[in-house]
Coordinates of C-alpha atoms and ligand atoms in Angstrom, one line a residue:
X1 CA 26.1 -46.8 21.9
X2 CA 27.4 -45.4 25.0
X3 CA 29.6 -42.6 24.9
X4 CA 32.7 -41.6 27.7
X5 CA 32.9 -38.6 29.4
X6 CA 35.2 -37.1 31.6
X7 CA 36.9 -40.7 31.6
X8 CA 33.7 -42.6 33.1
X9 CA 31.2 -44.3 30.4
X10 CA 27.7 -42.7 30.1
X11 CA 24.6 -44.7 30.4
X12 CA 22.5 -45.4 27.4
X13 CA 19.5 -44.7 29.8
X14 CA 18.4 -42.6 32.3
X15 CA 19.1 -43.3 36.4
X16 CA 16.7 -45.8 37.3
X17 CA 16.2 -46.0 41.3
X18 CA 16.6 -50.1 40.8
X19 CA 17.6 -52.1 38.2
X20 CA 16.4 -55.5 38.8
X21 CA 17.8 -58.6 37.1
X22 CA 16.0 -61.5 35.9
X23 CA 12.3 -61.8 34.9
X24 CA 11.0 -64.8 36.7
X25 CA 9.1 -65.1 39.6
X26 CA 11.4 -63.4 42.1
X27 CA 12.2 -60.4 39.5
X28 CA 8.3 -59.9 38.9
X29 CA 7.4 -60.2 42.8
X30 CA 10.5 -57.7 43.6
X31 CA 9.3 -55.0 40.8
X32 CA 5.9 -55.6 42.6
X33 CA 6.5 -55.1 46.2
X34 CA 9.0 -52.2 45.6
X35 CA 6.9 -50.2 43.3
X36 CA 3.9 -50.2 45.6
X37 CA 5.7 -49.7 48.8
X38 CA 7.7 -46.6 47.0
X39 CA 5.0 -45.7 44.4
X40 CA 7.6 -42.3 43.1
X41 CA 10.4 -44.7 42.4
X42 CA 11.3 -45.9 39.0
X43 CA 12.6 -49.7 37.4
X44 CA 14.1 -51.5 35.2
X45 CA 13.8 -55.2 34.8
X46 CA 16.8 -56.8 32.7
X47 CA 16.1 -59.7 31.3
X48 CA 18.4 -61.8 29.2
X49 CA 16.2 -64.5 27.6
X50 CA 13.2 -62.8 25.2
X51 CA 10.3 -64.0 27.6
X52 CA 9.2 -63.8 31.0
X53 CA 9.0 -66.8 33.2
X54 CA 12.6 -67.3 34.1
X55 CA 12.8 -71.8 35.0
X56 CA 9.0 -71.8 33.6
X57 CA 9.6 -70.4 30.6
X58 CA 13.1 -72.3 30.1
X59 CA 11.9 -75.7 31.2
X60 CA 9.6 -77.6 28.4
X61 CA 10.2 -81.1 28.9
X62 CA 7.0 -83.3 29.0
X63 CA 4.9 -82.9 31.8
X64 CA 6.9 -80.2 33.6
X65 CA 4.9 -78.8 36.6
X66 CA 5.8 -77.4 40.0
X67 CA 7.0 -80.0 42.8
X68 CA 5.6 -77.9 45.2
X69 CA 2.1 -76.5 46.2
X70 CA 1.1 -73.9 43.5
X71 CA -0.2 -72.0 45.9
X72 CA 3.1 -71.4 47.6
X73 CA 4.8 -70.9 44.8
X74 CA 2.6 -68.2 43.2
X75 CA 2.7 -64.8 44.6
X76 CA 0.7 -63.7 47.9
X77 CA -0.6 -60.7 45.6
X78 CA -2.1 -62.3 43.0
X79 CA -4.6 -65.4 43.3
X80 CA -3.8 -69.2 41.7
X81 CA -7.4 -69.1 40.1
X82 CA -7.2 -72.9 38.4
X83 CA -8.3 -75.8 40.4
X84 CA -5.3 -77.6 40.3
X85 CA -2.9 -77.6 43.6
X86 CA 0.3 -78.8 41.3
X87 CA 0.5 -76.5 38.5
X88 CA 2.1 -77.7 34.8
X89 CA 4.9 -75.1 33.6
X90 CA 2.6 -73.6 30.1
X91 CA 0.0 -72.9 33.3
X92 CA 2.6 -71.0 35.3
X93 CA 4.1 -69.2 32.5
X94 CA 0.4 -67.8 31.6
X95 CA 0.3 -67.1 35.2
X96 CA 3.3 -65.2 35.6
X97 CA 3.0 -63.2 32.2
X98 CA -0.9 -62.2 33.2
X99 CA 0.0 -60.9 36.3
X100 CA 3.0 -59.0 34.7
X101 CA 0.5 -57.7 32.5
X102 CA -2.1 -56.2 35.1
X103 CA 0.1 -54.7 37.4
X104 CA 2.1 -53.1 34.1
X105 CA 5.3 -54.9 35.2
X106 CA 6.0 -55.8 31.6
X107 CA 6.5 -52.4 30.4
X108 CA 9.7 -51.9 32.4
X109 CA 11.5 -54.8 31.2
X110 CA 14.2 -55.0 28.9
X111 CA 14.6 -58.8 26.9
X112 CA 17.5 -59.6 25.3
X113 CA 19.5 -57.8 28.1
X114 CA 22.4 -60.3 29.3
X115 CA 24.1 -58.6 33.0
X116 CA 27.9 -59.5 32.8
X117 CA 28.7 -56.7 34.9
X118 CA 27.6 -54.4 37.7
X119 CA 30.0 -51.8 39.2
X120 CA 29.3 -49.6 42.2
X121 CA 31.0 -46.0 42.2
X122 CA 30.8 -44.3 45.8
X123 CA 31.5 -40.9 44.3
X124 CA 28.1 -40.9 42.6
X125 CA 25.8 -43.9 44.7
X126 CA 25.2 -45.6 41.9
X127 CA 25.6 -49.2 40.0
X128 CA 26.5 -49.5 36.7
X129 CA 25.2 -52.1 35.1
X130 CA 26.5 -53.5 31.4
X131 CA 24.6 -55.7 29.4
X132 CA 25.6 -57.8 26.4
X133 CA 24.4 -60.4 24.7
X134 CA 26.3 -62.4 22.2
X135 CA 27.9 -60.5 20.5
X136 CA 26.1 -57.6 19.9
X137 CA 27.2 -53.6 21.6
X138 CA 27.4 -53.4 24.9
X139 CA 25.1 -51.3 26.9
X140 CA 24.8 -49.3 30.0
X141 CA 22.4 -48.9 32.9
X142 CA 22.6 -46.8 35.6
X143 CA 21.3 -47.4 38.6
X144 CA 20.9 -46.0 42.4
X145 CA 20.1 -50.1 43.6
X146 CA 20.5 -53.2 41.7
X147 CA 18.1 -56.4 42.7
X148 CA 19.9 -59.9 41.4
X149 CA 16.7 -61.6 40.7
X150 CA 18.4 -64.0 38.5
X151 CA 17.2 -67.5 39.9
X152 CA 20.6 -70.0 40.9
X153 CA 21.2 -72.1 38.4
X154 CA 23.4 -71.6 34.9
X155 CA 20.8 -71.4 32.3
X156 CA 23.1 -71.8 29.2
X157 CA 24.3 -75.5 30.9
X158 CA 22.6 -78.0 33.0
X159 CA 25.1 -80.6 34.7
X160 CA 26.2 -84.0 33.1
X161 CA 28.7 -86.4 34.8
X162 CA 31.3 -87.6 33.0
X163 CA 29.1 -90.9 31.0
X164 CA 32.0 -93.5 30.1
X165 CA 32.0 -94.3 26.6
X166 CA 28.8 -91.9 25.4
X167 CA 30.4 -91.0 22.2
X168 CA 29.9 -94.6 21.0
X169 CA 25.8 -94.3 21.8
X170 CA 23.7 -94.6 18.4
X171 CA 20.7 -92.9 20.5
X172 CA 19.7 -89.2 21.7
X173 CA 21.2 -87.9 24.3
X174 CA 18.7 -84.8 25.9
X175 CA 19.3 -82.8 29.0
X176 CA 15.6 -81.9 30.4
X177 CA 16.8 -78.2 30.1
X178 CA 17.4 -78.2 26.4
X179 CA 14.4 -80.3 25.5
X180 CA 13.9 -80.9 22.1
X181 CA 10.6 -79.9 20.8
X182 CA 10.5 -81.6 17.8
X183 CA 11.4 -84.8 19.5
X184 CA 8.9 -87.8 19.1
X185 CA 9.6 -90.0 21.4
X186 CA 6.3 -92.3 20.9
X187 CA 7.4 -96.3 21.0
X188 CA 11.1 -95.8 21.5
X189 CA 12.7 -97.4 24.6
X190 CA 13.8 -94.1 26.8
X191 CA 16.7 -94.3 29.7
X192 CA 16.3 -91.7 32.0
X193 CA 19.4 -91.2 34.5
X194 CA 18.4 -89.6 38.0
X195 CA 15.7 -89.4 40.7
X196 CA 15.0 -86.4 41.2
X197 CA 12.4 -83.7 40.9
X198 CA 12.8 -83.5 36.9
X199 CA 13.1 -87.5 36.6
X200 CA 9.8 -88.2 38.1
X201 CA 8.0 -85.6 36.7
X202 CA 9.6 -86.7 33.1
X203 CA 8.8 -90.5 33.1
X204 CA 5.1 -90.4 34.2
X205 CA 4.7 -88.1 31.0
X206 CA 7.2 -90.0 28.9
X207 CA 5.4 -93.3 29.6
X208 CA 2.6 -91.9 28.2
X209 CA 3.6 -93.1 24.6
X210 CA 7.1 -94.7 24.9
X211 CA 7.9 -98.1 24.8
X212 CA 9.2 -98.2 27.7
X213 CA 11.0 -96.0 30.0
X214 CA 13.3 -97.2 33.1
X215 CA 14.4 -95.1 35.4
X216 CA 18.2 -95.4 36.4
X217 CA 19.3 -94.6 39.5
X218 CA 22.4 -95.0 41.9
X219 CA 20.8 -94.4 44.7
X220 CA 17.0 -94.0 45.7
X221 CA 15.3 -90.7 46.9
X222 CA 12.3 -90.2 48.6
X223 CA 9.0 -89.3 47.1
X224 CA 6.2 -88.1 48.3
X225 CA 2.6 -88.6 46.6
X226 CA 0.1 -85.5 47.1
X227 CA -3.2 -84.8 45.0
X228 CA -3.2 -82.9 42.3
X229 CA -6.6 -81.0 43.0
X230 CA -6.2 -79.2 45.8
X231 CA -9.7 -79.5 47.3
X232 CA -9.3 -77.2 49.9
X233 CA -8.9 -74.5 47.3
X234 CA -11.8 -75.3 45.5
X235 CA -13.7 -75.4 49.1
X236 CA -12.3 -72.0 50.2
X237 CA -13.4 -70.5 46.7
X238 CA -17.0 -71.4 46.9
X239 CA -17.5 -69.3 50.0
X240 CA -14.9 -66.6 50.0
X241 CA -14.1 -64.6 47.4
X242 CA -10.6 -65.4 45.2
X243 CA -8.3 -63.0 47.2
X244 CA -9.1 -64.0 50.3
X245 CA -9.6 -67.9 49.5
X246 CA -6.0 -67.5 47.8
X247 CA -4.2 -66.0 50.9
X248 CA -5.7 -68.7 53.4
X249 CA -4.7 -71.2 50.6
X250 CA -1.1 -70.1 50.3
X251 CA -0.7 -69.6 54.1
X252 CA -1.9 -73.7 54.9
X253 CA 0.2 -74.9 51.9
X254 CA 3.4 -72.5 53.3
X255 CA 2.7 -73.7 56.6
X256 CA 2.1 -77.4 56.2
X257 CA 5.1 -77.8 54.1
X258 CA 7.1 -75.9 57.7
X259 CA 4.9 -78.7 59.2
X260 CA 6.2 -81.6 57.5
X261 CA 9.9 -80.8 57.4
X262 CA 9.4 -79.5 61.3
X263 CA 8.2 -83.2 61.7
X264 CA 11.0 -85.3 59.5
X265 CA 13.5 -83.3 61.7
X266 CA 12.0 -84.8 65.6
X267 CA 10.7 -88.3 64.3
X268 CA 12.2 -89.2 60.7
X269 CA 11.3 -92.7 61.6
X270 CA 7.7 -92.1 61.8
X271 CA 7.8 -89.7 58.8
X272 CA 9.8 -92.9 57.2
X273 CA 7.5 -95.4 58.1
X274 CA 5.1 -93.0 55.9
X275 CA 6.5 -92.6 52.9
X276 CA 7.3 -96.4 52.9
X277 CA 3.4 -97.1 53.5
X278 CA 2.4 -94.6 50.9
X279 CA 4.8 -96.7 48.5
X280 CA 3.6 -100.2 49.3
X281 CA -0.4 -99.5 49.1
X282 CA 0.4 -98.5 45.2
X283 CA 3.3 -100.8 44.4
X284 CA 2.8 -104.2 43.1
X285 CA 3.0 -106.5 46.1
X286 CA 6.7 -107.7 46.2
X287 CA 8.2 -104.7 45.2
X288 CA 11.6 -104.1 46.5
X289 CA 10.7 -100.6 48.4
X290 CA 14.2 -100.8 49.9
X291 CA 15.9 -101.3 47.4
X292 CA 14.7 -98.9 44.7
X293 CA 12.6 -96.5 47.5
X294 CA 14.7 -96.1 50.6
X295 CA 17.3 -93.6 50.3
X296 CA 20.1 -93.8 53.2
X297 CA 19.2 -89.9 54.4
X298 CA 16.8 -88.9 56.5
X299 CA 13.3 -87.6 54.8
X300 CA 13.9 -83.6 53.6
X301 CA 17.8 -84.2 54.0
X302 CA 17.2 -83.2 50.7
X303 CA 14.2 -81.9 49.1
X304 CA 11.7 -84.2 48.8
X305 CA 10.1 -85.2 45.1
X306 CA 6.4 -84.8 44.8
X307 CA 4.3 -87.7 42.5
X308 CA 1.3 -86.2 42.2
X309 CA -1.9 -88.9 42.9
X310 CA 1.2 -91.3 43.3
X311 CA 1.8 -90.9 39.4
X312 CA 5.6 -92.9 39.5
X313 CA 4.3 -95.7 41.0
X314 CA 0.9 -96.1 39.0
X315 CA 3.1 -96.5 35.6
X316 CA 5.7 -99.0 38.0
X317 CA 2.7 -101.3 38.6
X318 CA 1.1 -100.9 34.8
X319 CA 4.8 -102.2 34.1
X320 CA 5.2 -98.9 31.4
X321 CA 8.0 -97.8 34.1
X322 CA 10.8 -99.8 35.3
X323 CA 12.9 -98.9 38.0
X324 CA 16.7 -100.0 38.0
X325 CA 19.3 -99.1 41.1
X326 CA 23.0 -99.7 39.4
X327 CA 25.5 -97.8 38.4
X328 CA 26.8 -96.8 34.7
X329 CA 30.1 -99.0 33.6
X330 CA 30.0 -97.6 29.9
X331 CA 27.8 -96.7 27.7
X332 CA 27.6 -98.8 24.0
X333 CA 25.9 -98.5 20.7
X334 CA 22.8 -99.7 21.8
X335 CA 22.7 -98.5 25.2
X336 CA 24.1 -99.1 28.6
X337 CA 25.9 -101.5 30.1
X338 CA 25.7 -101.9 33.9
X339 CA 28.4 -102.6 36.7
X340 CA 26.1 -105.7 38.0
X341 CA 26.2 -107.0 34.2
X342 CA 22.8 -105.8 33.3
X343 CA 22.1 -104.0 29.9
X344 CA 19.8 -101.3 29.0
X345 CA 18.8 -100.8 25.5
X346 CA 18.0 -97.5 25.0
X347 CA 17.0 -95.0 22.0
X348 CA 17.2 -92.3 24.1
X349 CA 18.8 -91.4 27.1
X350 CA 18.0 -88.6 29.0
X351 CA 20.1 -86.9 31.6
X352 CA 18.2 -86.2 34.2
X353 CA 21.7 -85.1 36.4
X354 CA 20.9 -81.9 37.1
X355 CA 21.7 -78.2 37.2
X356 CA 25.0 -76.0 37.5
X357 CA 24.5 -73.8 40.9
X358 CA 25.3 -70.3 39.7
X359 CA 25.6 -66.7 41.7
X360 CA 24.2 -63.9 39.9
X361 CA 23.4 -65.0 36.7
X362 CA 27.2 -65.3 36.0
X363 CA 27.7 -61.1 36.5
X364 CA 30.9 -59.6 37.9
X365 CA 30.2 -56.8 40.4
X366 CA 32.9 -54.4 41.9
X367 CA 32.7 -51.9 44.2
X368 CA 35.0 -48.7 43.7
X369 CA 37.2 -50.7 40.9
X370 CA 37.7 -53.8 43.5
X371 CA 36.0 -57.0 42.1
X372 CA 34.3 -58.6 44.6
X373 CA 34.1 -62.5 45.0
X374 CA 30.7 -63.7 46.7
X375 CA 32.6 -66.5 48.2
X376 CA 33.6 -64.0 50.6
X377 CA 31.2 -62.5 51.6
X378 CA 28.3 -63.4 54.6
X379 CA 25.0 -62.8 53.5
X380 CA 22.8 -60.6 55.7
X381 CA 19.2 -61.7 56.6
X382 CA 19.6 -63.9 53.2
X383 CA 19.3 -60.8 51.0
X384 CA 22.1 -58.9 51.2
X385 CA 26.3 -59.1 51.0
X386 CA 28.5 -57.9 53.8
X387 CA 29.8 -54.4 52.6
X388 CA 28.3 -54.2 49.5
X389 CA 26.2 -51.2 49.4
X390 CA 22.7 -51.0 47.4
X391 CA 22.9 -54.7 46.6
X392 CA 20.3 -56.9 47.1
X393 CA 20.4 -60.6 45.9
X394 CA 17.3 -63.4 45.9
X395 CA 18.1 -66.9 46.9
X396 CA 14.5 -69.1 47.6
X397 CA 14.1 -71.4 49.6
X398 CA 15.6 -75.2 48.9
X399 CA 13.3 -77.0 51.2
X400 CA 10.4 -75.0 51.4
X401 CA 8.8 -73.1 48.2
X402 CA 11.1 -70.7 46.7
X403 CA 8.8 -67.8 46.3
X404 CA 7.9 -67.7 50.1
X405 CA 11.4 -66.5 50.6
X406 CA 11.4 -64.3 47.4
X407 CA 8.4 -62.6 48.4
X408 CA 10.1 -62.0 52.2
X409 CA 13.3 -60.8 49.9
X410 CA 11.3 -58.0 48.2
X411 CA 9.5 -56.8 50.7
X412 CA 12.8 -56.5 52.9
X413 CA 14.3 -54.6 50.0
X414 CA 11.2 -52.0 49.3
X415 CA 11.1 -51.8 53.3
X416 CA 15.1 -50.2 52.7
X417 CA 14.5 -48.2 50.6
X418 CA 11.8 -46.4 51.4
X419 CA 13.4 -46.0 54.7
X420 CA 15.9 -44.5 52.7
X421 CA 14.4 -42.6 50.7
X422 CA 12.3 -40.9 53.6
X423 CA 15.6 -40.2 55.5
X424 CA 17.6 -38.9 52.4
X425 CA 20.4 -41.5 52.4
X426 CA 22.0 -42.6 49.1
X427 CA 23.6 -46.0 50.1
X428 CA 23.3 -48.6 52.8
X429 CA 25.1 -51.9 53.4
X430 CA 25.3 -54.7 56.0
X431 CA 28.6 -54.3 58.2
X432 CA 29.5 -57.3 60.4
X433 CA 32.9 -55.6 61.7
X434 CA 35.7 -57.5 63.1
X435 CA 33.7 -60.2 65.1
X436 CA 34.3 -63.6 64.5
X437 CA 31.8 -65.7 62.4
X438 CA 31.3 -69.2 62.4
X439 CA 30.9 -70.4 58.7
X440 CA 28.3 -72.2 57.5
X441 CA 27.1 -72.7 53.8
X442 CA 24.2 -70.4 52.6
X443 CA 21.8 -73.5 51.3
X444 CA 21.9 -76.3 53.5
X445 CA 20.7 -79.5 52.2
X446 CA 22.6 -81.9 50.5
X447 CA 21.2 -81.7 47.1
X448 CA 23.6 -83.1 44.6
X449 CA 23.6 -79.7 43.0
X450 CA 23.8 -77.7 46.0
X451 CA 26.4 -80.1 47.3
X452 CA 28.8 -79.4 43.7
X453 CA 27.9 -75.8 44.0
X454 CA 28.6 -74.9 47.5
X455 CA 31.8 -72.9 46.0
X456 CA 29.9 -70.6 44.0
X457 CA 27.7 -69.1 46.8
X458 CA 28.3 -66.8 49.7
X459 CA 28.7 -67.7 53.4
X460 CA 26.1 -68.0 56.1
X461 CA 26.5 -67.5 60.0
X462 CA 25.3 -69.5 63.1
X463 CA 23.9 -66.3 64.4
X464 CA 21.2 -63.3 63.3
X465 CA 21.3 -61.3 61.1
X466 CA 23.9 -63.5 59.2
X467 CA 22.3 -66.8 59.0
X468 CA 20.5 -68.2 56.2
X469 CA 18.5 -70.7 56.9
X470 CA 15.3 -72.9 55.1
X471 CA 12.9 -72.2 57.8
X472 CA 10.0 -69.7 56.6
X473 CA 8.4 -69.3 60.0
X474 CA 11.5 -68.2 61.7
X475 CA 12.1 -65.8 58.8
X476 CA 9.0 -64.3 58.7
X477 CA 9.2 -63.4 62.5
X478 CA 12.3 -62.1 61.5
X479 CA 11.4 -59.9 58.6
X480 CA 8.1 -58.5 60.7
X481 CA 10.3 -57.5 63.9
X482 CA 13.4 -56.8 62.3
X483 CA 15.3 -53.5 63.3
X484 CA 15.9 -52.3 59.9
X485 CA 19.7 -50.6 61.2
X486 CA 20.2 -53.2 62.8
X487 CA 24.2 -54.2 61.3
X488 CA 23.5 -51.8 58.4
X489 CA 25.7 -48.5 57.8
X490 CA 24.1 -45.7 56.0
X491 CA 25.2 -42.4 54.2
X492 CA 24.9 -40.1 51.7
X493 CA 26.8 -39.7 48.4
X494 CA 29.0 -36.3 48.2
X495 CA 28.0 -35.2 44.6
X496 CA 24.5 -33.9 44.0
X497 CA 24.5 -36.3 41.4
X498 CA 24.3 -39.4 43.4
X499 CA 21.6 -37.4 46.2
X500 CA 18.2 -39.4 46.9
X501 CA 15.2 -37.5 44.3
Ligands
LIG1 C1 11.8 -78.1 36.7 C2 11.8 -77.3 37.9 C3 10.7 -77.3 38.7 C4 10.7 -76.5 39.9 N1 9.6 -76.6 40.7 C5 9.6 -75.8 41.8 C6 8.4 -75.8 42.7 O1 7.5 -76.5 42.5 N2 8.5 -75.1 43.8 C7 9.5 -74.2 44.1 O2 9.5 -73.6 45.1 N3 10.6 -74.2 43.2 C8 10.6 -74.9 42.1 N4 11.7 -74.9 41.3 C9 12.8 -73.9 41.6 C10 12.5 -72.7 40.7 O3 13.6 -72.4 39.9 C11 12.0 -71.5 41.5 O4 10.8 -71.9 42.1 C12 11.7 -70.2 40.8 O5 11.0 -70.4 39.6 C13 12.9 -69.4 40.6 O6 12.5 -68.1 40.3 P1 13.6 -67.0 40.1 O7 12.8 -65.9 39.5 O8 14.3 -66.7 41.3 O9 14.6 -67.6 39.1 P2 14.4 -68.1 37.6 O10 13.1 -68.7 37.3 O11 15.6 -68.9 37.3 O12 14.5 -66.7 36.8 C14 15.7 -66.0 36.7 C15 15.6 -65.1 35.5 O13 16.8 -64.3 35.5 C16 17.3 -64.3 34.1 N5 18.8 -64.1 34.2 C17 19.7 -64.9 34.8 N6 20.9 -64.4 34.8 C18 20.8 -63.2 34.1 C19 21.7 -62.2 33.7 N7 23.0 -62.3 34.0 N8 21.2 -61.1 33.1 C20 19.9 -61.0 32.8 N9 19.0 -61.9 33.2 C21 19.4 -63.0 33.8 C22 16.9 -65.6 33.6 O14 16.9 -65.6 32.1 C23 15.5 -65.8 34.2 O15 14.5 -65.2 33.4 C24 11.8 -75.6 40.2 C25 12.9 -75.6 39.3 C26 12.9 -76.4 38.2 C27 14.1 -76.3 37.3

């Protein structure tokens, strides 16, 4: 229980030098690249979910696996040693919890710790950080930096359209984040509504036993078919040893997938053309590619959805999958009835709609008393907020693989503050000052989720150091020539209390 002092609420623990919040990938690659660029500092990793793993730990529906390369998404620091080049989730949790393991990352976390609030006082330098979960007591963390590794989507909710009528279904109704263990789906007849990344990693797997399972869609997206060995992986390993096999890996998967989007933007027709051929050598001849497969955008628009050895269309043509381009009029007992007239029957539906977009985990943060409303704020080189000292804040990429930028994140926050820390300041923050700033928003493609969300994230720039953008080569020039004052005030608290150690 914390007590009050003096009018100002003690911390249950010590000062740590950074609290970090959120133990997925980005909070377990940021407690990794700060602790060995500043080996004397200390961390603490709140968590508020009783695992590690963050999305891979949350996200059990069958067949869940990355959508990207593995070997982008795993960390530079610690090699993808399976054979596979699309990971399944129970894979990447083992993954992330191992390497948490070894590098003793595990010992500084703190489960069942819920951030709702982190408030900066400029008398001391320091954050502190309150955590609650429901409720039980709140408690207190102090902390000289705080590092919002807490992923960008609303884990208690994923997002569900208004369905017409859906109180009158007899069925299950599932949203892929809440997935039912217990559910046995083998020989039912299975809805799934959406397109996207989770749908077409879901049906495959559903198909598997169900009855059949159609996939509902209002309009198409585009997929992508890639194996799921990676053979250049297992080629590299046989002649180099893992570390070295693993950072060649990661560096042809990071820089094909800049390739490929660098490509859709100067010819989408060609990259078009593609996607369309890839479609009709495993579709049954006749199929309406346009139709069902031909989305109105140009290819990475949005983020494109990855069908492993072309997995979709395998259990189209074995006619275990259907495909179905409508829209929803209403839903009834026994399913759904369509605006062309059409009716599914359907046991179960699942939602495949989406998530919520969320800024830092859903925690408050003030600085000096003031509440401060990300909306308002530019981000700086994509990890920080104007004029909000000691605050760093991890946002992946949307196009590319999340952890490339995650990784460029931490390493641009242990870069501060050991520069700090060498130089004896006690807070730093990005300062744009009375220029004008074109506004732009900080993701840029038009995911439906990013789209809904755009109000709950800061604001990007046109121009350095305030744009954000999904480009990891430009970035990573960025981050190796960067001037680190560049934009950036520093200064030293004026009690002893809040001076560098
Ligand atoms: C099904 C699915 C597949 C995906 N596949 C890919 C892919 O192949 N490639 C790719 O690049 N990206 C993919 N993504 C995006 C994916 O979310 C990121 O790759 C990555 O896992 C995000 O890591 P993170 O650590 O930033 O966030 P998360 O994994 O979301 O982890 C955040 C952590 O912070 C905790 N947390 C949140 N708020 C608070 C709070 N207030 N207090 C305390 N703790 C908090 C959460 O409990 C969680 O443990 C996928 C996403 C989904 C949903």
């Amino acid at each position: 229980m914390s007590e009050v002092q003096d009018g100002r609420i003690q911390p249950d623990e010590q000062c740590s030098d950074v609290i970090i919040v959120g133990a997925g990938i980005a909070g377990l690659g940021a407690a990794y690249r700060i602790s060995r660029r500043n080996p004397g500092l200390t961390y603490t990793i709140l968590e508020r979910r009783e695992r590690i793993g963050g999305t891979w730990d949350l996200f059990r529906f069958p067949g869940v696996r990355s959508d990207s390369s593995i070997y982008s998404l795993a960390f530079a620091f610690e090699p993808w040693t399976r054979s596979e080049g699309v990971a399944n989730g129970g894979h990447i949790r083992e993954y992330l919890t191992a390497t948490a393991h070894k590098y003793g990352i595990d010992q500084h976390i703190v489960f069942n710790s819920y951030v709702r609030t982190a408030e900066w006082d400029s008398s001391t330098d320091t954050w502190m950080v309150t955590v609650q979960n429901d409720g039980s007591t709140p408690r207190h963390y102090r902390g000289r930096f705080v590092f919002f590794a807490s992923g960008y989507f609303n884990y208690d909710e994923g997002y569900t359209p208004d369905l017409p009528g859906i109180e009158q279904f007899d069925g299950t109704v599932i949203h892929p984040q809440h997935w039912p263990q217990d559910l046995d789906y083998s020989g039912k007849k299975i809805v799934v509504i959406g397109s996207g990344a989770t749908a077409v990693t879901l049906i495959p797997a559903l198909a598997e036993c169900a009855a059949k399972v159609v996939m509902l869609q209002r309009s198409p997206t585009y997929l992508m078919s890639g194996s799921r060995e990676s053979r250049s992986a297992t080629l590299a390993r046989k002649y180099l040893s893992p570390n070295v096999a693993h950072k060649i890996v990661r560096a042809r998967a990071a820089f094909g997938e800049g390739l490929a989007i660098f490509q859709a933007r100067i010819n989408p027709e060609a990259v078009k053309r593609q996607i369309r051929e890839v479609a009709s050598t495993h579709l049954p001849d006749g199929y309406d590619i346009d139709k069902h497969f031909t989305p109105r955008y140009n290819p990475w628009d949005q983020r494109m959805c990855l069908i492993p050895d072309a997995d979709l269309y395998a259990a189209i043509s074995d006619g275990r999958v259907e495909v179905v381009t409508d829209q929803i009029d209403h839903f009834d007992r026994t399913g759904i009835a369509l605006k062309s007239g059409e009716h599914l029957d359907a046991e179960i539906v699942v939602t495949a709609t989406g998530l919520q977009l969320q800024a830092l985990g859903g925690a408050k943060i003030s600085v000096d008393g003031a509440e401060i409303d990300t909306r308002d704020r530019f981000v700086y080189k994509s990890h920080m907020l104007d004029d909000v000292p000691n605050l760093f804040w991890c946002l992946g990429y949307t196009n590319g693989s999340w952890t490339l930028r995650a990784d460029l994140t931490a390493r641009s926050a242990a870069k501060l503050l050991a520069h700090m820390y060498s130089r004896g300041y006690t807070h730093a923050y990005p300062h744009r000052g009375d220029r004008p700033m074109t506004v732009k928003p900080s993701w840029n493609v038009s995911a439906g989720y990013v789209q809904r969300g755009q109000h709950a994230l800061p604001k990007s720039s046109t121009r350095r150091p305030w744009i954000s953008r999904d480009d990891y080569i430009a970035d990573l020039i960025d981050y190796r020539f960067h001037r680190i004052r560049e934009a950036m005030v520093f200064g030293r608290a004026a009690t002893s209390d809040g001076s560098s150690g």
